[in-house]
Short mmCIF file of C-alpha atoms in Angstrom, two decimals:
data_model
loop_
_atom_site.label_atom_id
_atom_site.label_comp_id
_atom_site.label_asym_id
_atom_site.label_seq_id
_atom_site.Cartn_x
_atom_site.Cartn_y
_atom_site.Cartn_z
CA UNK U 169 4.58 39.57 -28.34
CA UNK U 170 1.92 36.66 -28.63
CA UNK U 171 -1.71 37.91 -27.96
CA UNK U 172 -3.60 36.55 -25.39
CA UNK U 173 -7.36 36.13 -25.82
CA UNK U 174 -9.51 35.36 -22.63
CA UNK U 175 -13.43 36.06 -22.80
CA UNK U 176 -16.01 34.54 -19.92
CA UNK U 177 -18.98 36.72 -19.44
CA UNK U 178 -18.71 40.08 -19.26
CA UNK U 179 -14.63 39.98 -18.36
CA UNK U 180 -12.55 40.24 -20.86
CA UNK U 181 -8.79 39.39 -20.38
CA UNK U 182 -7.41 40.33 -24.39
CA UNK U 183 -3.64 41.15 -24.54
CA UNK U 184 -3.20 40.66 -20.51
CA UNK U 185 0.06 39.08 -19.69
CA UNK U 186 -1.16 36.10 -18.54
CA UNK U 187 1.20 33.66 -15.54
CA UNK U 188 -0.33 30.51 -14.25
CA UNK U 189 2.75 29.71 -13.06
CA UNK U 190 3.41 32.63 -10.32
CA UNK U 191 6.32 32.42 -8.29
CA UNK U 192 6.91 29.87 -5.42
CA UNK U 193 8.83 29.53 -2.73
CA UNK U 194 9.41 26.82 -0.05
CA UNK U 195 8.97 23.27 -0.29
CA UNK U 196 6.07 21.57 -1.98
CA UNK U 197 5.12 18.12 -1.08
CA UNK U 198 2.67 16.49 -4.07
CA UNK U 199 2.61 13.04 -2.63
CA UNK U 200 -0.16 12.08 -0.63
CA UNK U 201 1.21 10.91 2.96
CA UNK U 202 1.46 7.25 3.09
CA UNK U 203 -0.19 4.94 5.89
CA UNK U 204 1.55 4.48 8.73
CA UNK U 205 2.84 1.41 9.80
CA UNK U 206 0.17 0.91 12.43
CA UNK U 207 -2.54 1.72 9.66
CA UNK U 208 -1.10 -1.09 7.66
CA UNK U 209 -0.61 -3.47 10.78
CA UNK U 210 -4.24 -3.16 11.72
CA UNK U 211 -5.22 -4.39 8.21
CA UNK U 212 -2.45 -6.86 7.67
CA UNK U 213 -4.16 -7.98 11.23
CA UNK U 214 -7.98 -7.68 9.86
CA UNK U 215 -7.09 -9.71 6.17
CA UNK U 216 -5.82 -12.51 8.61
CA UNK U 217 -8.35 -12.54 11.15
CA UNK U 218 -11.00 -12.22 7.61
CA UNK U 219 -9.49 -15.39 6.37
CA UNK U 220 -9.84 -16.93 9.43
CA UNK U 221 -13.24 -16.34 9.60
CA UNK U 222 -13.69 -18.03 6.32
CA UNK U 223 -11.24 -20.75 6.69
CA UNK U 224 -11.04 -21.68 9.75
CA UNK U 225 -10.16 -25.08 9.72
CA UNK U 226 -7.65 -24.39 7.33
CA UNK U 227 -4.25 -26.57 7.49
CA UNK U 228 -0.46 -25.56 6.63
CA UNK U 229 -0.97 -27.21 3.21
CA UNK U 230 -4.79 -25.38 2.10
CA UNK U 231 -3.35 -22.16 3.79
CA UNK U 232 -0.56 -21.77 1.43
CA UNK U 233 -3.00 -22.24 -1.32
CA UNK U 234 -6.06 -19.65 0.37
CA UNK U 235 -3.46 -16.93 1.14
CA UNK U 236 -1.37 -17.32 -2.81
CA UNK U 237 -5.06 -16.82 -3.91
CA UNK U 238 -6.31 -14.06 -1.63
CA UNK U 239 -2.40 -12.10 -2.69
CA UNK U 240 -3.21 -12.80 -6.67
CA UNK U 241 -6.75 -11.51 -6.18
CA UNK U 242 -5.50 -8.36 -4.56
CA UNK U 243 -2.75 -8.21 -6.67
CA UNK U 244 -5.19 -7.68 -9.50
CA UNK U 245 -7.91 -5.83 -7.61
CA UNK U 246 -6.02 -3.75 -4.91
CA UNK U 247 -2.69 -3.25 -5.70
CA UNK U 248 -2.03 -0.49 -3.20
CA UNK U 249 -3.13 -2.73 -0.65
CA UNK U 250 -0.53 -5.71 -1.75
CA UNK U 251 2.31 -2.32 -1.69
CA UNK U 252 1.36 -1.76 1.40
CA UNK U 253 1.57 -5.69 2.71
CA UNK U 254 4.90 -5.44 0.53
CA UNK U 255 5.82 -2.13 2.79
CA UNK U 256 5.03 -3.77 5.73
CA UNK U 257 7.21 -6.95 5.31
CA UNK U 258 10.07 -4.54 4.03
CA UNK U 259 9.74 -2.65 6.95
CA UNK U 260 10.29 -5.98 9.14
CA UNK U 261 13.32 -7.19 7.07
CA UNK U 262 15.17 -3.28 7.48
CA UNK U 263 14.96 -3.95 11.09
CA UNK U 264 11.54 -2.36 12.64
CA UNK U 265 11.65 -5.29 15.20
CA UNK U 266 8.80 -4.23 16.97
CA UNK U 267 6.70 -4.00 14.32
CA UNK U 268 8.00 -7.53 13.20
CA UNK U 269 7.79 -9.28 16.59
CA UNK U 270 3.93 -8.11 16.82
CA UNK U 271 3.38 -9.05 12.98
CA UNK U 272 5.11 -12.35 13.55
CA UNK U 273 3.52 -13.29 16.95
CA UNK U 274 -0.03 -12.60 15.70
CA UNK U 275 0.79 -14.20 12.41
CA UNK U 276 2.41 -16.97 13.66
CA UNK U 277 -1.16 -18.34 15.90
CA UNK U 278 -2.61 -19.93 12.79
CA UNK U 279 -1.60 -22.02 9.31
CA UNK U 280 -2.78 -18.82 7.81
CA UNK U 281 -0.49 -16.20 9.44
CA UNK U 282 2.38 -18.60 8.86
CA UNK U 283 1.41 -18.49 5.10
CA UNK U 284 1.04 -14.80 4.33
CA UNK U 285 4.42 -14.73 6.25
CA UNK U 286 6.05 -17.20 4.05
CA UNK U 287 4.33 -16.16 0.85
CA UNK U 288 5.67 -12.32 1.72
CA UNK U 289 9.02 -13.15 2.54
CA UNK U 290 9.24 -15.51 -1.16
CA UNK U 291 7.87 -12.50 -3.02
CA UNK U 292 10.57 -10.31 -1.26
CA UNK U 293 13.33 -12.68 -2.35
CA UNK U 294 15.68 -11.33 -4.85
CA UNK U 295 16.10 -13.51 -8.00
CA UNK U 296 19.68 -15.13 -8.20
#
């Protein structure tokens, strides 16, 4: 038997049998939740509307070349956020049509919508 030596203070634990482990029962869930698809709407929504604000003149040719910048930025910077844009666009292509048709129809307004839509759907493309 292995001795077990356990001194704060004034308690002393020597020789206790010791289990961190205890005994469980049920189901554990370690994972924090994840967004829901509204949560990541609204900011797919906000990063467009942000790049608006900032480019708003922008044309189908700069857009392409704002949003690839703006996704390799938060590639590198926030790259839960670019899972979750990745999540979102998954999401539309395994058939959540609603959230799609609201995606697409707000996206679809300006060069820069139509950009992050393209730019998702190429990064989403399986290599052949």
């Amino acid at each position: 038997m292995q001795n077990n030596t356990f001194n704060i203070g004034n308690f002393n634990a020597n020789n206790t049998a010791v289990n961190l482990g205890g005994t469980v029962q049920g189901d554990q869930i370690i994972n924090a939740p994840e967004q829901t698809v509204e949560v990541i709407l609204a900011d797919f929504k906000q990063f467009l509307n942000d790049l608006q604000q900032q480019y708003p003149n922008a044309t189908d040719e700069t857009a392409l070349q704002v949003v690839d910048a703006e996704f390799t930025e938060m590639k590198r910077s926030q790259p839960w956020r670019w899972q979750n844009f990745l999540n979102l666009k998954r999401l539309w292509n395994g058939g959540k049509k609603a959230a799609f048709k609201v995606g697409e129809h707000y996206a679809e307004q300006n060069p820069l919508g139509k950009a992050a839509i393209a730019l998702l759907e190429g990064v989403m493309e399986e290599p052949k």
